[in-house]
Amino acid sequence: EVQLVESGGGVVRPGGSLRLSCAASGFTFGDFGMSWVRQAPGKGLEWVSGITWNGGYTSYADSVKGRFTISRDDAKNSLYLQMSSLRAEDTAFYHCARDGRGGGSYYSDSWGQGTLVTVSS
Amino acid sequence: DIQMTQSPSSLSASVRDRVTITCRASQDISNSLAWYQQKPGKVPKLLIYAASTLQSGVPSRFSGSGSGTDFTLTISSLQPEDVATYYCQKYNSAPRAFGQGTKVEIK
């Protein structure tokens, strides 16, 4: 069974930094691309960032480009999101998600429960 | 960037009704479209990918169609457990934008 467990969320002041982690199990982590998707409370889904199976290509939403960095450690079956220069509008649940199988399958077929990031003074 | 627009934003239908949700891309995305279902308090669940391919385990009353810029999610016979918000997402290139969501309720 695919399991994705996020951690690292919390309350941070505007301008601060936070690092999210996602522990993956139940599948061969190194075979899949991964993504981060966020959802502000009561709002819709917003794709944040993605990374290919080999880490060779990363992509970002315009809203986080230059502030967030996605990375992965296949030896630890883990995905990360380093967030800096945080703003109030970054407040959301952050979900780790697995991409579909095969080239070009950049949809998300499994999701974690999410970790809440609150940016507030 | 390509924008994804869903309609309607919400709908109310009776059990066993046929329900249709539309998603429009601002540019051609071929068939690189997915549909997700998010029930209240739950994480999203993949229903359909490649515009019309049903994800394993998803009931056959769900179907998807379309290509290019216009796409449709159809629930052939609405069930009480289908109460949820439905999102489309384009994934041909970054950013992988979502539609704003369509909330489906039972009348």
PDB file of C-alpha atoms in Angstrom:
ATOM      1  CA  GLU A   1       0.000   0.000   0.000  1.00  0.00           C
ATOM      2  CA  VAL A   2       1.327   3.415  -0.970  1.00  0.00           C
ATOM      3  CA  GLN A   3       1.876   5.639   2.039  1.00  0.00           C
ATOM      4  CA  LEU A   4       2.971   9.259   2.014  1.00  0.00           C
ATOM      5  CA  VAL A   5       3.445  10.989   5.354  1.00  0.00           C
ATOM      6  CA  GLU A   6       4.242  14.676   5.509  1.00  0.00           C
ATOM      7  CA  SER A   7       5.888  16.470   8.418  1.00  0.00           C
ATOM      8  CA  GLY A   8       7.523  19.763   9.227  1.00  0.00           C
ATOM      9  CA  GLY A   9       4.543  22.089   9.167  1.00  0.00           C
ATOM     10  CA  GLY A  10       3.928  24.704  11.826  1.00  0.00           C
ATOM     11  CA  VAL A  11       3.550  28.382  12.548  1.00  0.00           C
ATOM     12  CA  VAL A  12       6.161  30.712  11.079  1.00  0.00           C
ATOM     13  CA  ARG A  13       6.448  34.471  10.855  1.00  0.00           C
ATOM     14  CA  PRO A  14       6.288  36.283   7.505  1.00  0.00           C
ATOM     15  CA  GLY A  15       9.698  36.205   5.900  1.00  0.00           C
ATOM     16  CA  GLY A  16      10.637  33.028   7.712  1.00  0.00           C
ATOM     17  CA  SER A  17      11.625  29.601   6.439  1.00  0.00           C
ATOM     18  CA  LEU A  18      10.395  26.062   6.870  1.00  0.00           C
ATOM     19  CA  ARG A  19      11.356  22.667   5.498  1.00  0.00           C
ATOM     20  CA  LEU A  20       8.688  20.094   4.788  1.00  0.00           C
ATOM     21  CA  SER A  21       9.411  16.386   4.493  1.00  0.00           C
ATOM     22  CA  CYS A  22       7.455  13.518   3.001  1.00  0.00           C
ATOM     23  CA  ALA A  23       8.264   9.924   3.919  1.00  0.00           C
ATOM     24  CA  ALA A  24       7.248   7.450   1.237  1.00  0.00           C
ATOM     25  CA  SER A  25       6.651   3.730   1.576  1.00  0.00           C
ATOM     26  CA  GLY A  26       4.869   0.887  -0.170  1.00  0.00           C
ATOM     27  CA  PHE A  27       6.436   1.509  -3.577  1.00  0.00           C
ATOM     28  CA  THR A  28       9.821   1.955  -5.258  1.00  0.00           C
ATOM     29  CA  PHE A  29      10.282   5.653  -4.538  1.00  0.00           C
ATOM     30  CA  GLY A  30      13.094   6.135  -7.052  1.00  0.00           C
ATOM     31  CA  ASP A  31      10.840   5.060  -9.931  1.00  0.00           C
ATOM     32  CA  PHE A  32       8.339   7.898  -9.564  1.00  0.00           C
ATOM     33  CA  GLY A  33       8.169  11.622  -9.975  1.00  0.00           C
ATOM     34  CA  MET A  34       6.714  13.495  -7.025  1.00  0.00           C
ATOM     35  CA  SER A  35       4.867  16.724  -6.395  1.00  0.00           C
ATOM     36  CA  TRP A  36       3.728  19.134  -3.718  1.00  0.00           C
ATOM     37  CA  VAL A  37       0.165  20.441  -3.853  1.00  0.00           C
ATOM     38  CA  ARG A  38      -1.292  22.881  -1.352  1.00  0.00           C
ATOM     39  CA  GLN A  39      -4.767  23.797  -0.245  1.00  0.00           C
ATOM     40  CA  ALA A  40      -5.588  26.833   1.835  1.00  0.00           C
ATOM     41  CA  PRO A  41      -8.346  26.117   4.382  1.00  0.00           C
ATOM     42  CA  GLY A  42     -11.694  26.106   2.596  1.00  0.00           C
ATOM     43  CA  LYS A  43     -10.102  26.814  -0.790  1.00  0.00           C
ATOM     44  CA  GLY A  44      -9.195  24.888  -3.922  1.00  0.00           C
ATOM     45  CA  LEU A  45      -6.122  22.906  -4.903  1.00  0.00           C
ATOM     46  CA  GLU A  46      -2.937  24.646  -6.028  1.00  0.00           C
ATOM     47  CA  TRP A  47      -0.046  22.750  -7.580  1.00  0.00           C
ATOM     48  CA  VAL A  48       3.204  23.999  -6.030  1.00  0.00           C
ATOM     49  CA  SER A  49       6.152  22.034  -7.387  1.00  0.00           C
ATOM     50  CA  GLY A  50       7.226  18.804  -9.066  1.00  0.00           C
ATOM     51  CA  ILE A  51      10.386  16.750  -9.446  1.00  0.00           C
ATOM     52  CA  THR A  52      11.115  13.949 -11.896  1.00  0.00           C
ATOM     53  CA  TRP A  53      11.948  10.396 -10.867  1.00  0.00           C
ATOM     54  CA  ASN A  54      15.700  11.027 -11.112  1.00  0.00           C
ATOM     55  CA  GLY A  55      15.654  14.568  -9.752  1.00  0.00           C
ATOM     56  CA  GLY A  56      16.883  15.839 -13.086  1.00  0.00           C
ATOM     57  CA  TYR A  57      14.063  18.280 -13.635  1.00  0.00           C
ATOM     58  CA  THR A  58      12.173  20.436 -11.185  1.00  0.00           C
ATOM     59  CA  SER A  59       9.311  22.836 -11.801  1.00  0.00           C
ATOM     60  CA  TYR A  60       7.433  25.417  -9.763  1.00  0.00           C
ATOM     61  CA  ALA A  61       4.282  27.455  -9.716  1.00  0.00           C
ATOM     62  CA  ASP A  62       4.918  31.118 -10.450  1.00  0.00           C
ATOM     63  CA  SER A  63       3.654  31.980  -6.966  1.00  0.00           C
ATOM     64  CA  VAL A  64       6.564  30.151  -5.292  1.00  0.00           C
ATOM     65  CA  LYS A  65       9.324  30.313  -7.895  1.00  0.00           C
ATOM     66  CA  GLY A  66      12.548  31.608  -6.398  1.00  0.00           C
ATOM     67  CA  ARG A  67      11.317  31.046  -2.830  1.00  0.00           C
ATOM     68  CA  PHE A  68      10.671  27.294  -2.666  1.00  0.00           C
ATOM     69  CA  THR A  69      13.003  24.421  -3.572  1.00  0.00           C
ATOM     70  CA  ILE A  70      11.925  20.822  -4.099  1.00  0.00           C
ATOM     71  CA  SER A  71      14.374  17.963  -3.634  1.00  0.00           C
ATOM     72  CA  ARG A  72      14.456  14.246  -3.003  1.00  0.00           C
ATOM     73  CA  ASP A  73      16.656  11.669  -1.300  1.00  0.00           C
ATOM     74  CA  ASP A  74      16.003   8.244  -2.796  1.00  0.00           C
ATOM     75  CA  ALA A  75      18.197   6.539  -0.195  1.00  0.00           C
ATOM     76  CA  LYS A  76      15.808   7.802   2.477  1.00  0.00           C
ATOM     77  CA  ASN A  77      12.635   7.445   0.376  1.00  0.00           C
ATOM     78  CA  SER A  78      11.946  11.080   1.110  1.00  0.00           C
ATOM     79  CA  LEU A  79      10.729  14.195  -0.643  1.00  0.00           C
ATOM     80  CA  TYR A  80      11.394  17.713   0.643  1.00  0.00           C
ATOM     81  CA  LEU A  81      10.167  21.239   0.160  1.00  0.00           C
ATOM     82  CA  GLN A  82      12.385  24.042   1.422  1.00  0.00           C
ATOM     83  CA  MET A  83      10.297  27.171   1.800  1.00  0.00           C
ATOM     84  CA  SER A  84      11.745  30.627   2.401  1.00  0.00           C
ATOM     85  CA  SER A  85      10.538  34.217   2.361  1.00  0.00           C
ATOM     86  CA  LEU A  86       7.181  32.914   3.481  1.00  0.00           C
ATOM     87  CA  ARG A  87       4.090  35.059   3.085  1.00  0.00           C
ATOM     88  CA  ALA A  88       0.633  34.997   4.625  1.00  0.00           C
ATOM     89  CA  GLU A  89      -0.748  33.664   1.345  1.00  0.00           C
ATOM     90  CA  ASP A  90       1.429  30.558   1.683  1.00  0.00           C
ATOM     91  CA  THR A  91      -0.754  29.440   4.593  1.00  0.00           C
ATOM     92  CA  ALA A  92      -2.192  26.065   3.572  1.00  0.00           C
ATOM     93  CA  PHE A  93      -2.139  22.332   3.983  1.00  0.00           C
ATOM     94  CA  TYR A  94       0.786  21.004   1.949  1.00  0.00           C
ATOM     95  CA  HIS A  95       0.288  17.575   0.401  1.00  0.00           C
ATOM     96  CA  CYS A  96       2.945  15.310  -0.981  1.00  0.00           C
ATOM     97  CA  ALA A  97       1.725  13.379  -4.036  1.00  0.00           C
ATOM     98  CA  ARG A  98       3.089  10.648  -6.266  1.00  0.00           C
ATOM     99  CA  ASP A  99       3.066  11.098 -10.035  1.00  0.00           C
ATOM    100  CA  GLY A 100       1.557   8.454 -12.253  1.00  0.00           C
ATOM    101  CA  ARG A 101       3.583   5.649 -13.752  1.00  0.00           C
ATOM    102  CA  GLY A 102       5.385   6.250 -17.013  1.00  0.00           C
ATOM    103  CA  GLY A 103       6.781   9.183 -18.905  1.00  0.00           C
ATOM    104  CA  GLY A 104       4.507  12.203 -19.121  1.00  0.00           C
ATOM    105  CA  SER A 105       2.225  10.940 -16.367  1.00  0.00           C
ATOM    106  CA  TYR A 106       2.424  14.112 -14.337  1.00  0.00           C
ATOM    107  CA  TYR A 107      -0.895  13.674 -12.593  1.00  0.00           C
ATOM    108  CA  SER A 108      -1.060  12.596  -8.924  1.00  0.00           C
ATOM    109  CA  ASP A 109      -2.268   9.086  -8.210  1.00  0.00           C
ATOM    110  CA  SER A 110      -1.578   8.966  -4.461  1.00  0.00           C
ATOM    111  CA  TRP A 111      -1.718  11.716  -1.865  1.00  0.00           C
ATOM    112  CA  GLY A 112      -0.545  12.222   1.685  1.00  0.00           C
ATOM    113  CA  GLN A 113      -2.774  13.651   4.402  1.00  0.00           C
ATOM    114  CA  GLY A 114      -0.883  16.914   4.409  1.00  0.00           C
ATOM    115  CA  THR A 115       0.902  19.134   6.903  1.00  0.00           C
ATOM    116  CA  LEU A 116      -0.383  22.581   7.864  1.00  0.00           C
ATOM    117  CA  VAL A 117       1.803  25.625   7.355  1.00  0.00           C
ATOM    118  CA  THR A 118       0.581  28.831   8.973  1.00  0.00           C
ATOM    119  CA  VAL A 119       2.355  32.081   8.194  1.00  0.00           C
ATOM    120  CA  SER A 120       1.389  34.678  10.746  1.00  0.00           C
ATOM    121  CA  SER A 121       2.959  37.361  12.899  1.00  0.00           C
TER     122      SER A 121
ATOM    123  CA  ASP B   1       0.450  30.092 -18.438  1.00  0.00           C
ATOM    124  CA  ILE B   2      -2.518  27.913 -19.314  1.00  0.00           C
ATOM    125  CA  GLN B   3      -5.628  28.565 -17.244  1.00  0.00           C
ATOM    126  CA  MET B   4      -8.202  25.903 -16.387  1.00  0.00           C
ATOM    127  CA  THR B   5     -11.833  26.938 -15.989  1.00  0.00           C
ATOM    128  CA  GLN B   6     -14.497  24.628 -14.610  1.00  0.00           C
ATOM    129  CA  SER B   7     -18.245  25.023 -14.840  1.00  0.00           C
ATOM    130  CA  PRO B   8     -20.468  25.096 -13.005  1.00  0.00           C
ATOM    131  CA  SER B   9     -18.865  26.054  -9.697  1.00  0.00           C
ATOM    132  CA  SER B  10     -21.568  24.101  -7.907  1.00  0.00           C
ATOM    133  CA  LEU B  11     -24.569  21.969  -8.724  1.00  0.00           C
ATOM    134  CA  SER B  12     -27.365  20.169  -6.970  1.00  0.00           C
ATOM    135  CA  ALA B  13     -28.855  17.034  -8.505  1.00  0.00           C
ATOM    136  CA  SER B  14     -31.049  14.129  -7.496  1.00  0.00           C
ATOM    137  CA  VAL B  15     -29.887  10.590  -6.880  1.00  0.00           C
ATOM    138  CA  ARG B  16     -29.640   8.668 -10.169  1.00  0.00           C
ATOM    139  CA  ASP B  17     -29.383  11.871 -12.186  1.00  0.00           C
ATOM    140  CA  ARG B  18     -26.775  12.216 -14.902  1.00  0.00           C
ATOM    141  CA  VAL B  19     -24.278  14.919 -13.924  1.00  0.00           C
ATOM    142  CA  THR B  20     -21.844  16.687 -16.241  1.00  0.00           C
ATOM    143  CA  ILE B  21     -18.945  18.946 -15.266  1.00  0.00           C
ATOM    144  CA  THR B  22     -16.973  20.883 -17.850  1.00  0.00           C
ATOM    145  CA  CYS B  23     -13.336  21.935 -17.815  1.00  0.00           C
ATOM    146  CA  ARG B  24     -11.878  24.285 -20.392  1.00  0.00           C
ATOM    147  CA  ALA B  25      -8.179  24.965 -20.990  1.00  0.00           C
ATOM    148  CA  SER B  26      -7.043  28.340 -22.313  1.00  0.00           C
ATOM    149  CA  GLN B  27      -4.717  26.541 -24.769  1.00  0.00           C
ATOM    150  CA  ASP B  28      -4.511  23.102 -26.354  1.00  0.00           C
ATOM    151  CA  ILE B  29      -3.362  20.490 -23.818  1.00  0.00           C
ATOM    152  CA  SER B  30      -4.015  17.441 -26.003  1.00  0.00           C
ATOM    153  CA  ASN B  31      -5.383  14.775 -23.623  1.00  0.00           C
ATOM    154  CA  SER B  32      -3.188  15.670 -20.621  1.00  0.00           C
ATOM    155  CA  LEU B  33      -6.061  16.135 -18.229  1.00  0.00           C
ATOM    156  CA  ALA B  34      -6.918  14.491 -14.928  1.00  0.00           C
ATOM    157  CA  TRP B  35     -10.013  14.605 -12.739  1.00  0.00           C
ATOM    158  CA  TYR B  36      -9.998  14.333  -8.951  1.00  0.00           C
ATOM    159  CA  GLN B  37     -12.705  13.870  -6.343  1.00  0.00           C
ATOM    160  CA  GLN B  38     -12.310  15.421  -2.912  1.00  0.00           C
ATOM    161  CA  LYS B  39     -14.844  14.465  -0.278  1.00  0.00           C
ATOM    162  CA  PRO B  40     -15.270  16.735   2.752  1.00  0.00           C
ATOM    163  CA  GLY B  41     -12.339  16.387   5.134  1.00  0.00           C
ATOM    164  CA  LYS B  42     -10.498  13.972   2.845  1.00  0.00           C
ATOM    165  CA  VAL B  43      -7.552  14.173   0.484  1.00  0.00           C
ATOM    166  CA  PRO B  44      -8.157  14.262  -3.273  1.00  0.00           C
ATOM    167  CA  LYS B  45      -8.596  10.992  -5.105  1.00  0.00           C
ATOM    168  CA  LEU B  46      -7.620  10.448  -8.730  1.00  0.00           C
ATOM    169  CA  LEU B  47     -10.626   9.455 -10.839  1.00  0.00           C
ATOM    170  CA  ILE B  48      -9.505   9.835 -14.453  1.00  0.00           C
ATOM    171  CA  TYR B  49      -6.263  10.559 -16.288  1.00  0.00           C
ATOM    172  CA  ALA B  50      -5.393  11.047 -19.942  1.00  0.00           C
ATOM    173  CA  ALA B  51      -8.820  12.701 -20.232  1.00  0.00           C
ATOM    174  CA  SER B  52     -10.734   9.428 -20.393  1.00  0.00           C
ATOM    175  CA  THR B  53      -8.817   6.613 -18.655  1.00  0.00           C
ATOM    176  CA  LEU B  54     -10.527   5.439 -15.491  1.00  0.00           C
ATOM    177  CA  GLN B  55      -8.171   4.962 -12.537  1.00  0.00           C
ATOM    178  CA  SER B  56      -8.212   1.451 -11.106  1.00  0.00           C
ATOM    179  CA  GLY B  57     -10.968   0.932  -8.565  1.00  0.00           C
ATOM    180  CA  VAL B  58     -13.066   3.916  -9.641  1.00  0.00           C
ATOM    181  CA  PRO B  59     -16.733   3.055 -10.298  1.00  0.00           C
ATOM    182  CA  SER B  60     -17.723   2.824 -13.934  1.00  0.00           C
ATOM    183  CA  ARG B  61     -20.433   5.466 -13.511  1.00  0.00           C
ATOM    184  CA  PHE B  62     -17.600   7.993 -13.787  1.00  0.00           C
ATOM    185  CA  SER B  63     -16.348   8.796 -17.269  1.00  0.00           C
ATOM    186  CA  GLY B  64     -14.265  11.460 -18.950  1.00  0.00           C
ATOM    187  CA  SER B  65     -14.088  12.780 -22.475  1.00  0.00           C
ATOM    188  CA  GLY B  66     -12.547  15.525 -24.543  1.00  0.00           C
ATOM    189  CA  SER B  67      -9.248  16.640 -25.985  1.00  0.00           C
ATOM    190  CA  GLY B  68      -7.562  19.871 -26.918  1.00  0.00           C
ATOM    191  CA  THR B  69      -9.266  22.543 -24.827  1.00  0.00           C
ATOM    192  CA  ASP B  70     -12.667  21.137 -23.825  1.00  0.00           C
ATOM    193  CA  PHE B  71     -13.186  18.288 -21.395  1.00  0.00           C
ATOM    194  CA  THR B  72     -16.087  16.711 -19.556  1.00  0.00           C
ATOM    195  CA  LEU B  73     -16.508  14.588 -16.439  1.00  0.00           C
ATOM    196  CA  THR B  74     -19.775  12.666 -16.366  1.00  0.00           C
ATOM    197  CA  ILE B  75     -21.390  10.792 -13.514  1.00  0.00           C
ATOM    198  CA  SER B  76     -23.960   8.604 -15.220  1.00  0.00           C
ATOM    199  CA  SER B  77     -26.097   7.959 -12.142  1.00  0.00           C
ATOM    200  CA  LEU B  78     -25.368  10.176  -9.156  1.00  0.00           C
ATOM    201  CA  GLN B  79     -25.047   8.358  -5.831  1.00  0.00           C
ATOM    202  CA  PRO B  80     -25.110   9.817  -2.298  1.00  0.00           C
ATOM    203  CA  GLU B  81     -21.433   8.918  -1.849  1.00  0.00           C
ATOM    204  CA  ASP B  82     -20.530  11.118  -4.838  1.00  0.00           C
ATOM    205  CA  VAL B  83     -21.085  14.287  -2.804  1.00  0.00           C
ATOM    206  CA  ALA B  84     -17.717  15.980  -3.180  1.00  0.00           C
ATOM    207  CA  THR B  85     -15.800  18.716  -4.924  1.00  0.00           C
ATOM    208  CA  TYR B  86     -14.367  17.743  -8.288  1.00  0.00           C
ATOM    209  CA  TYR B  87     -11.229  19.258  -9.787  1.00  0.00           C
ATOM    210  CA  CYS B  88      -9.646  19.039 -13.200  1.00  0.00           C
ATOM    211  CA  GLN B  89      -5.890  19.407 -13.662  1.00  0.00           C
ATOM    212  CA  LYS B  90      -3.799  19.832 -16.736  1.00  0.00           C
ATOM    213  CA  TYR B  91      -0.392  18.135 -16.677  1.00  0.00           C
ATOM    214  CA  ASN B  92       1.177  18.444 -20.114  1.00  0.00           C
ATOM    215  CA  SER B  93       3.653  20.997 -18.802  1.00  0.00           C
ATOM    216  CA  ALA B  94       4.382  23.105 -15.748  1.00  0.00           C
ATOM    217  CA  PRO B  95       2.622  24.720 -14.072  1.00  0.00           C
ATOM    218  CA  ARG B  96       0.165  21.836 -13.647  1.00  0.00           C
ATOM    219  CA  ALA B  97      -2.819  24.045 -13.011  1.00  0.00           C
ATOM    220  CA  PHE B  98      -6.044  22.923 -11.363  1.00  0.00           C
ATOM    221  CA  GLY B  99      -9.506  24.170 -12.133  1.00  0.00           C
ATOM    222  CA  GLN B 100     -11.270  26.049  -9.346  1.00  0.00           C
ATOM    223  CA  GLY B 101     -13.464  23.062  -8.461  1.00  0.00           C
ATOM    224  CA  THR B 102     -17.105  22.043  -8.823  1.00  0.00           C
ATOM    225  CA  LYS B 103     -19.065  21.231  -5.677  1.00  0.00           C
ATOM    226  CA  VAL B 104     -21.655  18.496  -6.205  1.00  0.00           C
ATOM    227  CA  GLU B 105     -24.540  18.142  -3.774  1.00  0.00           C
ATOM    228  CA  ILE B 106     -27.650  15.980  -3.564  1.00  0.00           C
ATOM    229  CA  LYS B 107     -30.977  17.726  -4.058  1.00  0.00           C
TER     230      LYS B 107
END
